[in-house]
Amino acid sequence: MDDDLQIDGDEGLFRNPVYYEPAGRNLDLDRPDLGVSQGHDLLKVLLGMRGRAPVERRGLICPDCRNIRSRRVPMYLVQRDGVWLASHYRKPGERPISHESDEHLARKDRVAKDSDDHGFPADVELLTADGHARLDVRIHSANGIVLGYEPRRAPRQPAE
C-alpha cells in the first residue's frame, strides 16, 4: 500500500532570505563569505554580537517584510543541523510575522467562524498534537474527529 508514496527531498525547502543593512545586500548563507566582501569574518562578527548587541541593532532584517510590507523586521542567525538559517525576531507578546495574503487570512477566519457558527469549535494557527506542524484552522468535529483546514489558491484552469 505504501509503495506509491514518495519521500520528499530537500530541494523543495525554502530558506528565509536575510538582508544585511551595512552591506546593502542580501547575504548568501550557503557561502563561507556570505556573498559579501570581507564576509569570511562577518559571520564571526555577527555571532559575536550575541548577548552584547540587541537583535534590532545587528543589521540583519527581512527583505520580504521590507519590500512587501514596508516594515523593518529584525532577523537573527541560527544553525540547525549544520545549516545557517535566518529567523524573524519578535519580542515576547508580539504577534508572529505573517507573509500570508489578506485573502488567505480572511479565508482562515471565515472557515473558523462558519465552523463555530455550526457548532464545531475551531482554532486558528495552533500546533498539531505532536507539535511538528501548525494548522491554519483546526476544527473539532463530531465524534472527537479533528480536522485541519489549509486554504490554498490555485489559478483556474481553462475548460477544454
GROMACS .gro file of N, CA, C and O in nm, residues 26-113:
model
  352
   26ASN      N    1   2.150   4.132   0.026
   26ASN     CA    2   2.116   4.005   0.088
   26ASN      C    3   2.242   3.922   0.110
   26ASN      O    4   2.335   3.928   0.028
   27LEU      N    5   2.242   3.844   0.217
   27LEU     CA    6   2.353   3.753   0.243
   27LEU      C    7   2.320   3.618   0.181
   27LEU      O    8   2.205   3.576   0.176
   28ASP      N    9   2.424   3.548   0.137
   28ASP     CA   10   2.409   3.412   0.085
   28ASP      C   11   2.461   3.318   0.192
   28ASP      O   12   2.583   3.298   0.206
   29LEU      N   13   2.372   3.260   0.269
   29LEU     CA   14   2.411   3.177   0.383
   29LEU      C   15   2.473   3.045   0.342
   29LEU      O   16   2.525   2.971   0.427
   30ASP      N   17   2.472   3.012   0.212
   30ASP     CA   18   2.537   2.890   0.163
   30ASP      C   19   2.687   2.911   0.139
   30ASP      O   20   2.760   2.814   0.125
   31ARG      N   21   2.730   3.035   0.132
   31ARG     CA   22   2.871   3.063   0.102
   31ARG      C   23   2.949   3.099   0.228
   31ARG      O   24   2.896   3.169   0.315
   32PRO      N   25   3.074   3.055   0.237
   32PRO     CA   26   3.155   3.088   0.356
   32PRO      C   27   3.176   3.238   0.373
   32PRO      O   28   3.189   3.286   0.485
   33ASP      N   29   3.177   3.314   0.260
   33ASP     CA   30   3.196   3.459   0.269
   33ASP      C   31   3.062   3.534   0.272
   33ASP      O   32   3.059   3.656   0.267
   34LEU      N   33   2.952   3.459   0.280
   34LEU     CA   34   2.816   3.514   0.285
   34LEU      C   35   2.782   3.599   0.163
   34LEU      O   36   2.683   3.670   0.161
   35GLY      N   37   2.868   3.594   0.060
   35GLY     CA   38   2.842   3.666  -0.064
   35GLY      C   39   2.875   3.815  -0.058
   35GLY      O   40   2.831   3.890  -0.143
   36VAL      N   41   2.951   3.857   0.043
   36VAL     CA   42   2.991   3.998   0.056
   36VAL      C   43   3.141   4.008   0.076
   36VAL      O   44   3.204   3.914   0.126
   37SER      N   45   3.199   4.123   0.038
   37SER     CA   46   3.341   4.142   0.062
   37SER      C   47   3.367   4.143   0.213
   37SER      O   48   3.286   4.191   0.291
   38GLN      N   49   3.478   4.089   0.252
   38GLN     CA   50   3.515   4.073   0.393
   38GLN      C   51   3.416   3.983   0.467
   38GLN      O   52   3.406   3.987   0.589
   39GLY      N   53   3.342   3.902   0.392
   39GLY     CA   54   3.238   3.819   0.451
   39GLY      C   55   3.289   3.702   0.533
   39GLY      O   56   3.216   3.648   0.615
   40HIS      N   57   3.416   3.662   0.511
   40HIS     CA   58   3.470   3.550   0.588
   40HIS      C   59   3.468   3.579   0.738
   40HIS      O   60   3.447   3.489   0.819
   41ASP      N   61   3.488   3.703   0.774
   41ASP     CA   62   3.487   3.740   0.915
   41ASP      C   63   3.349   3.787   0.963
   41ASP      O   64   3.326   3.797   1.082
   42LEU      N   65   3.259   3.815   0.869
   42LEU     CA   66   3.129   3.871   0.905
   42LEU      C   67   3.048   3.776   0.993
   42LEU      O   68   2.987   3.819   1.091
   43LEU      N   69   3.050   3.647   0.962
   43LEU     CA   70   2.974   3.552   1.044
   43LEU      C   71   3.025   3.554   1.188
   43LEU      O   72   2.946   3.556   1.282
   44LYS      N   73   3.156   3.559   1.205
   44LYS     CA   74   3.213   3.566   1.340
   44LYS      C   75   3.169   3.694   1.412
   44LYS      O   76   3.136   3.692   1.529
   45VAL      N   77   3.167   3.804   1.339
   45VAL     CA   78   3.124   3.932   1.396
   45VAL      C   79   2.978   3.924   1.440
   45VAL      O   80   2.942   3.964   1.551
   46LEU      N   81   2.894   3.873   1.350
   46LEU     CA   82   2.751   3.864   1.382
   46LEU      C   83   2.726   3.771   1.500
   46LEU      O   84   2.645   3.802   1.588
   47LEU      N   85   2.795   3.659   1.503
   47LEU     CA   86   2.778   3.567   1.615
   47LEU      C   87   2.834   3.625   1.744
   47LEU      O   88   2.783   3.601   1.853
   48GLY      N   89   2.939   3.706   1.733
   48GLY     CA   90   2.997   3.771   1.850
   48GLY      C   91   2.907   3.877   1.910
   48GLY      O   92   2.924   3.916   2.026
   49MET      N   93   2.808   3.924   1.834
   49MET     CA   94   2.714   4.024   1.885
   49MET      C   95   2.611   3.962   1.980
   49MET      O   96   2.546   4.034   2.054
   50ARG      N   97   2.598   3.830   1.976
   50ARG     CA   98   2.500   3.764   2.063
   50ARG      C   99   2.529   3.798   2.208
   50ARG      O  100   2.642   3.788   2.255
   51GLY      N  101   2.426   3.841   2.276
   51GLY     CA  102   2.440   3.876   2.416
   51GLY      C  103   2.500   4.013   2.441
   51GLY      O  104   2.500   4.060   2.554
   52ARG      N  105   2.555   4.075   2.337
   52ARG     CA  106   2.615   4.207   2.354
   52ARG      C  107   2.539   4.317   2.282
   52ARG      O  108   2.539   4.432   2.327
   53ALA      N  109   2.476   4.284   2.170
   53ALA     CA  110   2.401   4.384   2.094
   53ALA      C  111   2.258   4.333   2.075
   53ALA      O  112   2.238   4.218   2.038
   54PRO      N  113   2.160   4.418   2.098
   54PRO     CA  114   2.021   4.376   2.075
   54PRO      C  115   2.001   4.334   1.930
   54PRO      O  116   2.064   4.387   1.839
   55VAL      N  117   1.913   4.238   1.909
   55VAL     CA  118   1.887   4.186   1.775
   55VAL      C  119   1.849   4.300   1.680
   55VAL      O  120   1.892   4.301   1.564
   56GLU      N  121   1.774   4.398   1.729
   56GLU     CA  122   1.730   4.508   1.644
   56GLU      C  123   1.845   4.592   1.590
   56GLU      O  124   1.830   4.663   1.492
   57ARG      N  125   1.962   4.584   1.652
   57ARG     CA  126   2.076   4.669   1.611
   57ARG      C  127   2.185   4.593   1.538
   57ARG      O  128   2.290   4.649   1.509
   58ARG      N  129   2.162   4.466   1.505
   58ARG     CA  130   2.267   4.386   1.440
   58ARG      C  131   2.273   4.406   1.289
   58ARG      O  132   2.365   4.359   1.224
   59GLY      N  133   2.172   4.470   1.232
   59GLY     CA  134   2.176   4.500   1.089
   59GLY      C  135   2.117   4.394   0.999
   59GLY      O  136   2.120   4.408   0.877
   60LEU      N  137   2.064   4.285   1.056
   60LEU     CA  138   2.001   4.181   0.976
   60LEU      C  139   1.850   4.204   0.977
   60LEU      O  140   1.789   4.210   1.084
   61ILE      N  141   1.793   4.219   0.858
   61ILE     CA  142   1.647   4.240   0.851
   61ILE      C  143   1.589   4.151   0.742
   61ILE      O  144   1.661   4.100   0.655
   62CYS      N  145   1.458   4.136   0.744
   62CYS     CA  146   1.388   4.055   0.644
   62CYS      C  147   1.364   4.141   0.519
   62CYS      O  148   1.292   4.240   0.525
   63PRO      N  149   1.422   4.101   0.406
   63PRO     CA  150   1.400   4.180   0.284
   63PRO      C  151   1.256   4.172   0.235
   63PRO      O  152   1.206   4.267   0.175
   64ASP      N  153   1.189   4.059   0.260
   64ASP     CA  154   1.050   4.046   0.216
   64ASP      C  155   0.960   4.141   0.294
   64ASP      O  156   0.874   4.207   0.237
   65CYS      N  157   0.978   4.146   0.426
   65CYS     CA  158   0.897   4.237   0.508
   65CYS      C  159   0.924   4.382   0.468
   65CYS      O  160   0.834   4.464   0.463
   66ARG      N  161   1.049   4.413   0.438
   66ARG     CA  162   1.086   4.549   0.398
   66ARG      C  163   1.023   4.585   0.265
   66ARG      O  164   0.966   4.692   0.249
   67ASN      N  165   1.030   4.493   0.168
   67ASN     CA  166   0.983   4.522   0.033
   67ASN      C  167   0.831   4.512   0.019
   67ASN      O  168   0.771   4.591  -0.051
   68ILE      N  169   0.771   4.413   0.084
   68ILE     CA  170   0.628   4.389   0.067
   68ILE      C  171   0.544   4.466   0.168
   68ILE      O  172   0.442   4.524   0.134
   69ARG      N  173   0.587   4.467   0.293
   69ARG     CA  174   0.507   4.527   0.400
   69ARG      C  175   0.560   4.664   0.446
   69ARG      O  176   0.503   4.724   0.534
   70SER      N  177   0.672   4.708   0.388
   70SER     CA  178   0.735   4.835   0.427
   70SER      C  179   0.762   4.840   0.577
   70SER      O  180   0.740   4.941   0.642
   71ARG      N  181   0.809   4.727   0.630
   71ARG     CA  182   0.841   4.717   0.773
   71ARG      C  183   0.984   4.670   0.790
   71ARG      O  184   1.033   4.587   0.715
   72ARG      N  185   1.050   4.723   0.890
   72ARG     CA  186   1.185   4.677   0.924
   72ARG      C  187   1.170   4.571   1.033
   72ARG      O  188   1.145   4.603   1.149
   73VAL      N  189   1.185   4.445   0.993
   73VAL     CA  190   1.171   4.334   1.086
   73VAL      C  191   1.308   4.270   1.108
   73VAL      O  192   1.366   4.214   1.013
   74PRO      N  193   1.360   4.279   1.230
   74PRO     CA  194   1.492   4.221   1.258
   74PRO      C  195   1.493   4.069   1.242
   74PRO      O  196   1.392   4.002   1.261
   75MET      N  197   1.612   4.019   1.208
   75MET     CA  198   1.632   3.875   1.198
   75MET      C  199   1.758   3.840   1.277
   75MET      O  200   1.838   3.928   1.311
   76TYR      N  201   1.773   3.712   1.306
   76TYR     CA  202   1.894   3.663   1.370
   76TYR      C  203   1.932   3.532   1.303
   76TYR      O  204   1.852   3.470   1.234
   77LEU      N  205   2.058   3.492   1.320
   77LEU     CA  206   2.105   3.368   1.258
   77LEU      C  207   2.102   3.256   1.359
   77LEU      O  208   2.135   3.273   1.477
   78VAL      N  209   2.066   3.138   1.310
   78VAL     CA  210   2.062   3.018   1.394
   78VAL      C  211   2.111   2.902   1.308
   78VAL      O  212   2.087   2.899   1.187
   79GLN      N  213   2.182   2.810   1.370
   79GLN     CA  214   2.232   2.695   1.296
   79GLN      C  215   2.151   2.571   1.334
   79GLN      O  216   2.134   2.541   1.452
   80ARG      N  217   2.101   2.503   1.232
   80ARG     CA  218   2.024   2.380   1.252
   80ARG      C  219   2.086   2.271   1.164
   80ARG      O  220   2.093   2.287   1.042
   81ASP      N  221   2.130   2.163   1.226
   81ASP     CA  222   2.190   2.051   1.153
   81ASP      C  223   2.301   2.098   1.060
   81ASP      O  224   2.311   2.052   0.945
   82GLY      N  225   2.382   2.192   1.106
   82GLY     CA  226   2.495   2.241   1.027
   82GLY      C  227   2.460   2.343   0.920
   82GLY      O  228   2.547   2.385   0.845
   83VAL      N  229   2.334   2.384   0.913
   83VAL     CA  230   2.290   2.480   0.811
   83VAL      C  231   2.252   2.610   0.881
   83VAL      O  232   2.178   2.610   0.978
   84TRP      N  233   2.306   2.722   0.829
   84TRP     CA  234   2.271   2.854   0.885
   84TRP      C  235   2.138   2.900   0.827
   84TRP      O  236   2.115   2.893   0.707
   85LEU      N  237   2.051   2.945   0.917
   85LEU     CA  238   1.920   2.995   0.879
   85LEU      C  239   1.900   3.133   0.939
   85LEU      O  240   1.952   3.163   1.047
   86ALA      N  241   1.823   3.215   0.870
   86ALA     CA  242   1.784   3.346   0.923
   86ALA      C  243   1.641   3.335   0.972
   86ALA      O  244   1.554   3.284   0.903
   87SER      N  245   1.618   3.381   1.093
   87SER     CA  246   1.485   3.370   1.152
   87SER      C  247   1.436   3.508   1.195
   87SER      O  248   1.514   3.592   1.237
   88HIS      N  249   1.305   3.528   1.183
   88HIS     CA  250   1.245   3.653   1.228
   88HIS      C  251   1.256   3.664   1.380
   88HIS      O  252   1.246   3.565   1.450
   89TYR      N  253   1.273   3.785   1.425
   89TYR     CA  254   1.281   3.811   1.569
   89TYR      C  255   1.159   3.892   1.610
   89TYR      O  256   1.117   3.983   1.541
   90ARG      N  257   1.102   3.854   1.721
   90ARG     CA  258   0.994   3.933   1.778
   90ARG      C  259   1.006   3.929   1.929
   90ARG      O  260   1.054   3.832   1.987
   91LYS      N  261   0.965   4.036   1.990
   91LYS     CA  262   0.970   4.046   2.135
   91LYS      C  263   0.856   3.965   2.197
   91LYS      O  264   0.753   3.945   2.131
   92PRO      N  265   0.872   3.919   2.320
   92PRO     CA  266   0.763   3.846   2.385
   92PRO      C  267   0.633   3.928   2.381
   92PRO      O  268   0.633   4.047   2.407
   93GLY      N  269   0.526   3.862   2.343
   93GLY     CA  270   0.396   3.928   2.336
   93GLY      C  271   0.362   3.983   2.199
   93GLY      O  272   0.247   4.012   2.170
   94GLU      N  273   0.463   4.000   2.112
   94GLU     CA  274   0.436   4.048   1.976
   94GLU      C  275   0.377   3.935   1.893
   94GLU      O  276   0.409   3.818   1.913
   95ARG      N  277   0.292   3.972   1.798
   95ARG     CA  278   0.233   3.873   1.709
   95ARG      C  279   0.339   3.821   1.612
   95ARG      O  280   0.428   3.896   1.572
   96PRO      N  281   0.328   3.695   1.571
   96PRO     CA  282   0.423   3.642   1.472
   96PRO      C  283   0.414   3.721   1.341
   96PRO      O  284   0.309   3.774   1.307
   97ILE      N  285   0.525   3.726   1.269
   97ILE     CA  286   0.530   3.792   1.139
   97ILE      C  287   0.454   3.704   1.040
   97ILE      O  288   0.474   3.584   1.034
   98SER      N  289   0.366   3.763   0.963
   98SER     CA  290   0.288   3.686   0.868
   98SER      C  291   0.318   3.732   0.726
   98SER      O  292   0.315   3.851   0.697
   99HIS      N  293   0.348   3.636   0.641
   99HIS     CA  294   0.366   3.666   0.499
   99HIS      C  295   0.243   3.622   0.421
   99HIS      O  296   0.245   3.612   0.300
  100GLU      N  297   0.137   3.594   0.494
  100GLU     CA  298   0.016   3.547   0.430
  100GLU      C  299  -0.062   3.665   0.371
  100GLU      O  300  -0.064   3.773   0.428
  101SER      N  301  -0.124   3.639   0.258
  101SER     CA  302  -0.201   3.745   0.194
  101SER      C  303  -0.326   3.775   0.277
  101SER      O  304  -0.372   3.693   0.357
  102ASP      N  305  -0.382   3.893   0.253
  102ASP     CA  306  -0.505   3.930   0.321
  102ASP      C  307  -0.617   3.831   0.287
  102ASP      O  308  -0.698   3.796   0.372
  103GLU      N  309  -0.618   3.783   0.162
  103GLU     CA  310  -0.719   3.686   0.122
  103GLU      C  311  -0.705   3.555   0.200
  103GLU      O  312  -0.803   3.497   0.245
  104HIS      N  313  -0.582   3.508   0.216
  104HIS     CA  314  -0.557   3.384   0.290
  104HIS      C  315  -0.601   3.399   0.436
  104HIS      O  316  -0.669   3.312   0.490
  105LEU      N  317  -0.566   3.512   0.497
  105LEU     CA  318  -0.605   3.537   0.636
  105LEU      C  319  -0.757   3.542   0.649
  105LEU      O  320  -0.814   3.487   0.744
  106ALA      N  321  -0.823   3.606   0.553
  106ALA     CA  322  -0.969   3.617   0.556
  106ALA      C  323  -1.034   3.480   0.541
  106ALA      O  324  -1.133   3.450   0.608
  107ARG      N  325  -0.979   3.395   0.456
  107ARG     CA  326  -1.034   3.260   0.438
  107ARG      C  327  -1.024   3.180   0.567
  107ARG      O  328  -1.118   3.108   0.603
  108LYS      N  329  -0.911   3.190   0.636
  108LYS     CA  330  -0.894   3.117   0.763
  108LYS      C  331  -0.999   3.164   0.864
  108LYS      O  332  -1.065   3.082   0.929
  109ASP      N  333  -1.012   3.294   0.879
  109ASP     CA  334  -1.108   3.349   0.975
  109ASP      C  335  -1.251   3.310   0.938
  109ASP      O  336  -1.331   3.277   1.025
  110ARG      N  337  -1.282   3.311   0.809
  110ARG     CA  338  -1.418   3.276   0.764
  110ARG      C  339  -1.451   3.131   0.796
  110ARG      O  340  -1.559   3.100   0.846
  111VAL      N  341  -1.357   3.041   0.767
  111VAL     CA  342  -1.381   2.899   0.793
  111VAL      C  343  -1.396   2.875   0.944
  111VAL      O  344  -1.486   2.801   0.986
  112ALA      N  345  -1.312   2.937   1.024
  112ALA     CA  346  -1.322   2.919   1.170
  112ALA      C  347  -1.455   2.972   1.222
  112ALA      O  348  -1.522   2.907   1.304
  113LYS      N  349  -1.496   3.089   1.174
  113LYS     CA  350  -1.623   3.147   1.219
  113LYS      C  351  -1.742   3.061   1.175
  113LYS      O  352  -1.832   3.032   1.254
   0.00000   0.00000   0.00000
